[in-house]
């Protein structure tokens, strides 16, 4: 699949350890308007890259993001993900330049995309600017759960990063319906949401409302 990015994109993170549960939740999210599905790190760690294959088999026409969080061996890990059906693969921003470059090279061979996750990077703005020259497709401003507890906000660096790079920018970390709309207003191309959607009683309905806020149709 050639991934065509038409912002705003809603990516739903399937951070489960059971693939059957992930697929059932994903079906409801897609019905509600999810654009991309993320094979979460817990899924990949639980059953390996075959989790990516299972998701791709179930959702042929939906781009699958493999949240590999690659820190080393960029060529190898990106190859594993892409050869198992991933369309987009994540690499950590704190990884070496060579790791990121090698992942980008493999992505080009497969016709896929590389998303660089800035989680825990001390200077995401400067790093994003550095990464432009390597052909990275998406910069992800990501605040982890432990950081969220301390009040960290994935949107805080969004305006500066957006004006500093010419690639797409994604945000993730504790985002709900209203903040999804705000993120798009601030320039986010991709909004990544996990538990707010996947743990909802009405996954399809919540997904649809999030997407409505993202496109400015607030009801």
PDB file of C-alpha atoms in Angstrom:
ATOM      1  CA  UNK A   1       0.000   0.000   0.000  1.00  0.00           C
ATOM      2  CA  UNK A   2       1.184   3.486  -0.842  1.00  0.00           C
ATOM      3  CA  UNK A   3       0.207   5.664   2.116  1.00  0.00           C
ATOM      4  CA  UNK A   4      -1.274   8.979   1.065  1.00  0.00           C
ATOM      5  CA  UNK A   5      -1.462  11.396   3.964  1.00  0.00           C
ATOM      6  CA  UNK A   6      -4.519  13.629   3.967  1.00  0.00           C
ATOM      7  CA  UNK A   7      -4.594  15.454   7.316  1.00  0.00           C
ATOM      8  CA  UNK A   8      -6.126  15.436   9.777  1.00  0.00           C
ATOM      9  CA  UNK A   9      -5.507  11.746  10.400  1.00  0.00           C
ATOM     10  CA  UNK A  10      -6.795   9.870  13.439  1.00  0.00           C
ATOM     11  CA  UNK A  11      -4.501   7.029  14.459  1.00  0.00           C
ATOM     12  CA  UNK A  12      -5.887   4.630  17.045  1.00  0.00           C
ATOM     13  CA  UNK A  13      -3.263   2.939  19.222  1.00  0.00           C
ATOM     14  CA  UNK A  14      -4.074  -0.687  19.967  1.00  0.00           C
ATOM     15  CA  UNK A  15      -2.022  -1.112  23.124  1.00  0.00           C
ATOM     16  CA  UNK A  16      -3.263  -4.582  24.014  1.00  0.00           C
ATOM     17  CA  UNK A  17      -1.495  -7.862  24.662  1.00  0.00           C
ATOM     18  CA  UNK A  18      -4.146 -10.023  22.985  1.00  0.00           C
ATOM     19  CA  UNK A  19      -4.428  -9.763  19.198  1.00  0.00           C
ATOM     20  CA  UNK A  20      -8.041 -10.964  19.001  1.00  0.00           C
ATOM     21  CA  UNK A  21      -9.132  -8.238  21.413  1.00  0.00           C
ATOM     22  CA  UNK A  22      -7.145  -5.700  19.432  1.00  0.00           C
ATOM     23  CA  UNK A  23      -8.841  -6.698  16.179  1.00  0.00           C
ATOM     24  CA  UNK A  24     -12.331  -6.527  17.684  1.00  0.00           C
ATOM     25  CA  UNK A  25     -11.686  -3.038  19.081  1.00  0.00           C
ATOM     26  CA  UNK A  26     -10.073  -1.975  15.813  1.00  0.00           C
ATOM     27  CA  UNK A  27     -13.180  -2.969  13.843  1.00  0.00           C
ATOM     28  CA  UNK A  28     -15.279  -0.627  15.964  1.00  0.00           C
ATOM     29  CA  UNK A  29     -12.746   2.193  15.676  1.00  0.00           C
ATOM     30  CA  UNK A  30     -12.636   1.862  11.892  1.00  0.00           C
ATOM     31  CA  UNK A  31     -16.428   1.955  11.791  1.00  0.00           C
ATOM     32  CA  UNK A  32     -16.197   5.217  13.710  1.00  0.00           C
ATOM     33  CA  UNK A  33     -13.770   6.778  11.262  1.00  0.00           C
ATOM     34  CA  UNK A  34     -10.239   5.837  12.388  1.00  0.00           C
ATOM     35  CA  UNK A  35      -7.804   6.452   9.537  1.00  0.00           C
ATOM     36  CA  UNK A  36      -4.765   4.489  10.741  1.00  0.00           C
ATOM     37  CA  UNK A  37      -4.385   1.578  13.157  1.00  0.00           C
ATOM     38  CA  UNK A  38      -1.352   1.254  15.390  1.00  0.00           C
ATOM     39  CA  UNK A  39       0.004  -2.156  16.266  1.00  0.00           C
ATOM     40  CA  UNK A  40       1.027  -1.099  19.758  1.00  0.00           C
ATOM     41  CA  UNK A  41       4.309  -1.964  21.424  1.00  0.00           C
ATOM     42  CA  UNK A  42       2.578  -4.298  23.938  1.00  0.00           C
ATOM     43  CA  UNK A  43       1.136  -6.332  21.055  1.00  0.00           C
ATOM     44  CA  UNK A  44       4.488  -6.609  19.317  1.00  0.00           C
ATOM     45  CA  UNK A  45       6.232  -7.546  22.552  1.00  0.00           C
ATOM     46  CA  UNK A  46       3.561 -10.125  23.382  1.00  0.00           C
ATOM     47  CA  UNK A  47       3.399 -12.101  20.152  1.00  0.00           C
ATOM     48  CA  UNK A  48       6.060 -10.596  17.908  1.00  0.00           C
ATOM     49  CA  UNK A  49       5.795  -9.101  14.440  1.00  0.00           C
ATOM     50  CA  UNK A  50       3.073 -11.590  13.519  1.00  0.00           C
ATOM     51  CA  UNK A  51       0.762  -9.137  15.314  1.00  0.00           C
ATOM     52  CA  UNK A  52       1.432  -6.726  12.452  1.00  0.00           C
ATOM     53  CA  UNK A  53       0.581  -9.434   9.920  1.00  0.00           C
ATOM     54  CA  UNK A  54      -2.670 -10.260  11.711  1.00  0.00           C
ATOM     55  CA  UNK A  55      -3.774  -6.646  11.711  1.00  0.00           C
ATOM     56  CA  UNK A  56      -2.868  -6.141   8.061  1.00  0.00           C
ATOM     57  CA  UNK A  57      -4.752  -9.291   7.091  1.00  0.00           C
ATOM     58  CA  UNK A  58      -7.831  -8.051   8.941  1.00  0.00           C
ATOM     59  CA  UNK A  59      -7.633  -4.488   7.587  1.00  0.00           C
ATOM     60  CA  UNK A  60      -6.228  -4.585   4.054  1.00  0.00           C
ATOM     61  CA  UNK A  61      -7.139  -1.017   3.191  1.00  0.00           C
ATOM     62  CA  UNK A  62      -6.135   0.667   6.457  1.00  0.00           C
ATOM     63  CA  UNK A  63      -2.527   1.812   6.961  1.00  0.00           C
ATOM     64  CA  UNK A  64      -0.907  -0.113   9.803  1.00  0.00           C
ATOM     65  CA  UNK A  65       1.597   1.657  12.046  1.00  0.00           C
ATOM     66  CA  UNK A  66       4.094  -0.672  13.741  1.00  0.00           C
ATOM     67  CA  UNK A  67       5.105   0.984  16.997  1.00  0.00           C
ATOM     68  CA  UNK A  68       8.508  -0.687  17.110  1.00  0.00           C
ATOM     69  CA  UNK A  69      10.126   2.157  19.084  1.00  0.00           C
ATOM     70  CA  UNK A  70      13.390   1.141  17.454  1.00  0.00           C
ATOM     71  CA  UNK A  71      16.513   2.267  19.318  1.00  0.00           C
ATOM     72  CA  UNK A  72      19.150   0.289  17.417  1.00  0.00           C
ATOM     73  CA  UNK A  73      19.489  -1.919  14.317  1.00  0.00           C
ATOM     74  CA  UNK A  74      17.217   0.344  12.298  1.00  0.00           C
ATOM     75  CA  UNK A  75      17.612  -1.613   9.088  1.00  0.00           C
ATOM     76  CA  UNK A  76      16.791  -4.967  10.692  1.00  0.00           C
ATOM     77  CA  UNK A  77      13.814  -3.849  12.766  1.00  0.00           C
ATOM     78  CA  UNK A  78      12.289  -1.763   9.993  1.00  0.00           C
ATOM     79  CA  UNK A  79      12.672  -4.706   7.592  1.00  0.00           C
ATOM     80  CA  UNK A  80      10.927  -7.025  10.049  1.00  0.00           C
ATOM     81  CA  UNK A  81       8.009  -4.633  10.391  1.00  0.00           C
ATOM     82  CA  UNK A  82       7.599  -3.756   6.717  1.00  0.00           C
ATOM     83  CA  UNK A  83       7.947  -7.355   5.536  1.00  0.00           C
ATOM     84  CA  UNK A  84       5.116  -8.292   7.890  1.00  0.00           C
ATOM     85  CA  UNK A  85       2.705  -5.725   6.502  1.00  0.00           C
ATOM     86  CA  UNK A  86       3.500  -2.445   8.238  1.00  0.00           C
ATOM     87  CA  UNK A  87       2.997   0.744   6.254  1.00  0.00           C
ATOM     88  CA  UNK A  88       4.570   3.054   8.846  1.00  0.00           C
ATOM     89  CA  UNK A  89       7.268   2.156  11.396  1.00  0.00           C
ATOM     90  CA  UNK A  90       8.329   4.111  14.473  1.00  0.00           C
ATOM     91  CA  UNK A  91      11.936   4.811  15.450  1.00  0.00           C
ATOM     92  CA  UNK A  92      12.976   6.694  18.588  1.00  0.00           C
ATOM     93  CA  UNK A  93      14.314  10.211  18.256  1.00  0.00           C
ATOM     94  CA  UNK A  94      16.999   9.428  20.836  1.00  0.00           C
ATOM     95  CA  UNK A  95      18.373   6.711  18.548  1.00  0.00           C
ATOM     96  CA  UNK A  96      21.576   7.381  16.641  1.00  0.00           C
ATOM     97  CA  UNK A  97      21.534   9.200  13.317  1.00  0.00           C
ATOM     98  CA  UNK A  98      22.738   6.016  11.619  1.00  0.00           C
ATOM     99  CA  UNK A  99      19.842   4.020  13.072  1.00  0.00           C
ATOM    100  CA  UNK A 100      17.353   6.543  11.749  1.00  0.00           C
ATOM    101  CA  UNK A 101      19.043   6.830   8.356  1.00  0.00           C
ATOM    102  CA  UNK A 102      19.110   3.061   7.887  1.00  0.00           C
ATOM    103  CA  UNK A 103      15.416   2.781   8.805  1.00  0.00           C
ATOM    104  CA  UNK A 104      14.561   5.495   6.277  1.00  0.00           C
ATOM    105  CA  UNK A 105      16.519   3.630   3.583  1.00  0.00           C
ATOM    106  CA  UNK A 106      14.552   0.445   4.213  1.00  0.00           C
ATOM    107  CA  UNK A 107      11.271   2.365   4.243  1.00  0.00           C
ATOM    108  CA  UNK A 108      12.038   3.650   0.750  1.00  0.00           C
ATOM    109  CA  UNK A 109      12.706   0.121  -0.465  1.00  0.00           C
ATOM    110  CA  UNK A 110       9.302  -1.019   0.813  1.00  0.00           C
ATOM    111  CA  UNK A 111       7.432   2.145  -0.115  1.00  0.00           C
ATOM    112  CA  UNK A 112       6.682   2.768   3.559  1.00  0.00           C
ATOM    113  CA  UNK A 113       7.034   5.671   5.965  1.00  0.00           C
ATOM    114  CA  UNK A 114       9.160   6.339   9.046  1.00  0.00           C
ATOM    115  CA  UNK A 115       7.704   8.063  12.098  1.00  0.00           C
ATOM    116  CA  UNK A 116      10.271   9.327  14.613  1.00  0.00           C
ATOM    117  CA  UNK A 117       8.986   9.280  18.180  1.00  0.00           C
ATOM    118  CA  UNK A 118      10.416  12.108  20.321  1.00  0.00           C
ATOM    119  CA  UNK A 119       9.405  10.557  23.641  1.00  0.00           C
ATOM    120  CA  UNK A 120      11.936  11.499  26.361  1.00  0.00           C
ATOM    121  CA  UNK A 121      14.104  13.536  24.006  1.00  0.00           C
ATOM    122  CA  UNK A 122      15.499  16.531  25.938  1.00  0.00           C
ATOM    123  CA  UNK A 123      15.218  18.916  22.970  1.00  0.00           C
ATOM    124  CA  UNK A 124      12.567  17.731  20.511  1.00  0.00           C
ATOM    125  CA  UNK A 125      12.562  20.979  18.532  1.00  0.00           C
ATOM    126  CA  UNK A 126      16.274  20.902  17.696  1.00  0.00           C
ATOM    127  CA  UNK A 127      16.158  17.160  17.043  1.00  0.00           C
ATOM    128  CA  UNK A 128      13.224  17.557  14.666  1.00  0.00           C
ATOM    129  CA  UNK A 129      15.190  20.136  12.693  1.00  0.00           C
ATOM    130  CA  UNK A 130      18.192  17.773  12.530  1.00  0.00           C
ATOM    131  CA  UNK A 131      16.036  14.922  11.259  1.00  0.00           C
ATOM    132  CA  UNK A 132      14.747  16.852   8.242  1.00  0.00           C
ATOM    133  CA  UNK A 133      17.891  16.010   6.274  1.00  0.00           C
ATOM    134  CA  UNK A 134      17.412  12.256   6.710  1.00  0.00           C
ATOM    135  CA  UNK A 135      14.087  12.064   4.928  1.00  0.00           C
ATOM    136  CA  UNK A 136      11.955  11.266   7.956  1.00  0.00           C
ATOM    137  CA  UNK A 137       8.259  11.347   7.047  1.00  0.00           C
ATOM    138  CA  UNK A 138       6.577  12.073  10.395  1.00  0.00           C
ATOM    139  CA  UNK A 139       7.792  13.667  13.630  1.00  0.00           C
ATOM    140  CA  UNK A 140       5.846  12.415  16.657  1.00  0.00           C
ATOM    141  CA  UNK A 141       5.616  14.641  19.734  1.00  0.00           C
ATOM    142  CA  UNK A 142       4.851  12.054  22.380  1.00  0.00           C
ATOM    143  CA  UNK A 143       4.418  12.340  26.129  1.00  0.00           C
ATOM    144  CA  UNK A 144       4.397   9.032  27.989  1.00  0.00           C
ATOM    145  CA  UNK A 145       2.028   8.087  30.789  1.00  0.00           C
ATOM    146  CA  UNK A 146       4.605   8.696  33.520  1.00  0.00           C
ATOM    147  CA  UNK A 147       5.297  12.159  32.103  1.00  0.00           C
ATOM    148  CA  UNK A 148       1.583  12.931  31.826  1.00  0.00           C
ATOM    149  CA  UNK A 149       1.230  12.348  35.566  1.00  0.00           C
ATOM    150  CA  UNK A 150       3.731  15.165  36.095  1.00  0.00           C
ATOM    151  CA  UNK A 151       1.804  17.487  33.785  1.00  0.00           C
ATOM    152  CA  UNK A 152       3.823  17.189  30.566  1.00  0.00           C
ATOM    153  CA  UNK A 153       1.866  18.200  27.460  1.00  0.00           C
ATOM    154  CA  UNK A 154       2.489  16.811  23.943  1.00  0.00           C
ATOM    155  CA  UNK A 155       1.074  20.004  22.421  1.00  0.00           C
ATOM    156  CA  UNK A 156       3.552  22.351  24.111  1.00  0.00           C
ATOM    157  CA  UNK A 157       6.183  22.058  21.367  1.00  0.00           C
ATOM    158  CA  UNK A 158       3.748  21.583  18.489  1.00  0.00           C
ATOM    159  CA  UNK A 159       3.728  25.156  17.088  1.00  0.00           C
ATOM    160  CA  UNK A 160       7.531  25.454  17.118  1.00  0.00           C
ATOM    161  CA  UNK A 161       8.109  22.042  15.550  1.00  0.00           C
ATOM    162  CA  UNK A 162       5.425  22.594  12.939  1.00  0.00           C
ATOM    163  CA  UNK A 163       7.010  25.810  11.717  1.00  0.00           C
ATOM    164  CA  UNK A 164      10.520  24.344  11.815  1.00  0.00           C
ATOM    165  CA  UNK A 165      10.099  21.203   9.694  1.00  0.00           C
ATOM    166  CA  UNK A 166       8.597  20.432   6.315  1.00  0.00           C
ATOM    167  CA  UNK A 167       7.461  16.909   7.188  1.00  0.00           C
ATOM    168  CA  UNK A 168       4.242  15.832   8.888  1.00  0.00           C
ATOM    169  CA  UNK A 169       3.822  16.217  12.644  1.00  0.00           C
ATOM    170  CA  UNK A 170       1.926  13.840  14.938  1.00  0.00           C
ATOM    171  CA  UNK A 171       0.985  14.151  18.608  1.00  0.00           C
ATOM    172  CA  UNK A 172       0.282  11.525  21.256  1.00  0.00           C
ATOM    173  CA  UNK A 173      -0.182  11.304  24.993  1.00  0.00           C
ATOM    174  CA  UNK A 174      -3.368  11.646  27.000  1.00  0.00           C
ATOM    175  CA  UNK A 175      -5.354  13.226  24.175  1.00  0.00           C
ATOM    176  CA  UNK A 176      -9.132  13.306  24.417  1.00  0.00           C
ATOM    177  CA  UNK A 177     -11.833  14.578  22.079  1.00  0.00           C
ATOM    178  CA  UNK A 178     -11.460  18.300  22.746  1.00  0.00           C
ATOM    179  CA  UNK A 179      -7.666  18.209  22.755  1.00  0.00           C
ATOM    180  CA  UNK A 180      -7.747  16.317  19.468  1.00  0.00           C
ATOM    181  CA  UNK A 181      -9.584  19.257  17.953  1.00  0.00           C
ATOM    182  CA  UNK A 182      -7.142  21.698  19.549  1.00  0.00           C
ATOM    183  CA  UNK A 183      -4.170  19.723  18.245  1.00  0.00           C
ATOM    184  CA  UNK A 184      -5.451  20.002  14.677  1.00  0.00           C
ATOM    185  CA  UNK A 185      -6.079  23.725  15.130  1.00  0.00           C
ATOM    186  CA  UNK A 186      -2.467  24.055  16.284  1.00  0.00           C
ATOM    187  CA  UNK A 187      -1.175  22.293  13.191  1.00  0.00           C
ATOM    188  CA  UNK A 188      -1.040  18.561  13.963  1.00  0.00           C
ATOM    189  CA  UNK A 189      -1.366  16.368  10.895  1.00  0.00           C
ATOM    190  CA  UNK A 190      -1.808  13.106  12.821  1.00  0.00           C
ATOM    191  CA  UNK A 191      -3.510  12.717  16.193  1.00  0.00           C
ATOM    192  CA  UNK A 192      -2.811   9.466  18.040  1.00  0.00           C
ATOM    193  CA  UNK A 193      -5.262   8.281  20.673  1.00  0.00           C
ATOM    194  CA  UNK A 194      -5.226   5.060  22.654  1.00  0.00           C
ATOM    195  CA  UNK A 195      -7.112   4.432  25.873  1.00  0.00           C
ATOM    196  CA  UNK A 196      -9.596   7.289  25.450  1.00  0.00           C
ATOM    197  CA  UNK A 197     -10.992   5.389  22.474  1.00  0.00           C
ATOM    198  CA  UNK A 198     -10.019   1.754  23.042  1.00  0.00           C
ATOM    199  CA  UNK A 199     -11.279   1.633  26.643  1.00  0.00           C
ATOM    200  CA  UNK A 200     -14.518   3.472  25.899  1.00  0.00           C
ATOM    201  CA  UNK A 201     -17.847   1.692  26.366  1.00  0.00           C
ATOM    202  CA  UNK A 202     -18.862   2.810  22.891  1.00  0.00           C
ATOM    203  CA  UNK A 203     -15.666   2.649  20.847  1.00  0.00           C
ATOM    204  CA  UNK A 204     -17.336   3.415  17.530  1.00  0.00           C
ATOM    205  CA  UNK A 205     -19.270   6.373  18.920  1.00  0.00           C
ATOM    206  CA  UNK A 206     -16.301   7.929  20.712  1.00  0.00           C
ATOM    207  CA  UNK A 207     -14.113   7.497  17.637  1.00  0.00           C
ATOM    208  CA  UNK A 208     -16.702   9.261  15.519  1.00  0.00           C
ATOM    209  CA  UNK A 209     -16.960  12.174  17.948  1.00  0.00           C
ATOM    210  CA  UNK A 210     -13.179  12.536  18.103  1.00  0.00           C
ATOM    211  CA  UNK A 211     -12.995  12.631  14.313  1.00  0.00           C
ATOM    212  CA  UNK A 212     -15.793  15.204  14.230  1.00  0.00           C
ATOM    213  CA  UNK A 213     -13.834  17.459  16.594  1.00  0.00           C
ATOM    214  CA  UNK A 214     -10.742  17.022  14.451  1.00  0.00           C
ATOM    215  CA  UNK A 215     -12.503  18.221  11.310  1.00  0.00           C
ATOM    216  CA  UNK A 216     -14.278  21.035  13.110  1.00  0.00           C
ATOM    217  CA  UNK A 217     -17.732  19.486  13.223  1.00  0.00           C
ATOM    218  CA  UNK A 218     -18.378  19.832  16.953  1.00  0.00           C
ATOM    219  CA  UNK A 219     -21.783  18.661  18.154  1.00  0.00           C
TER     220      UNK A 219
END
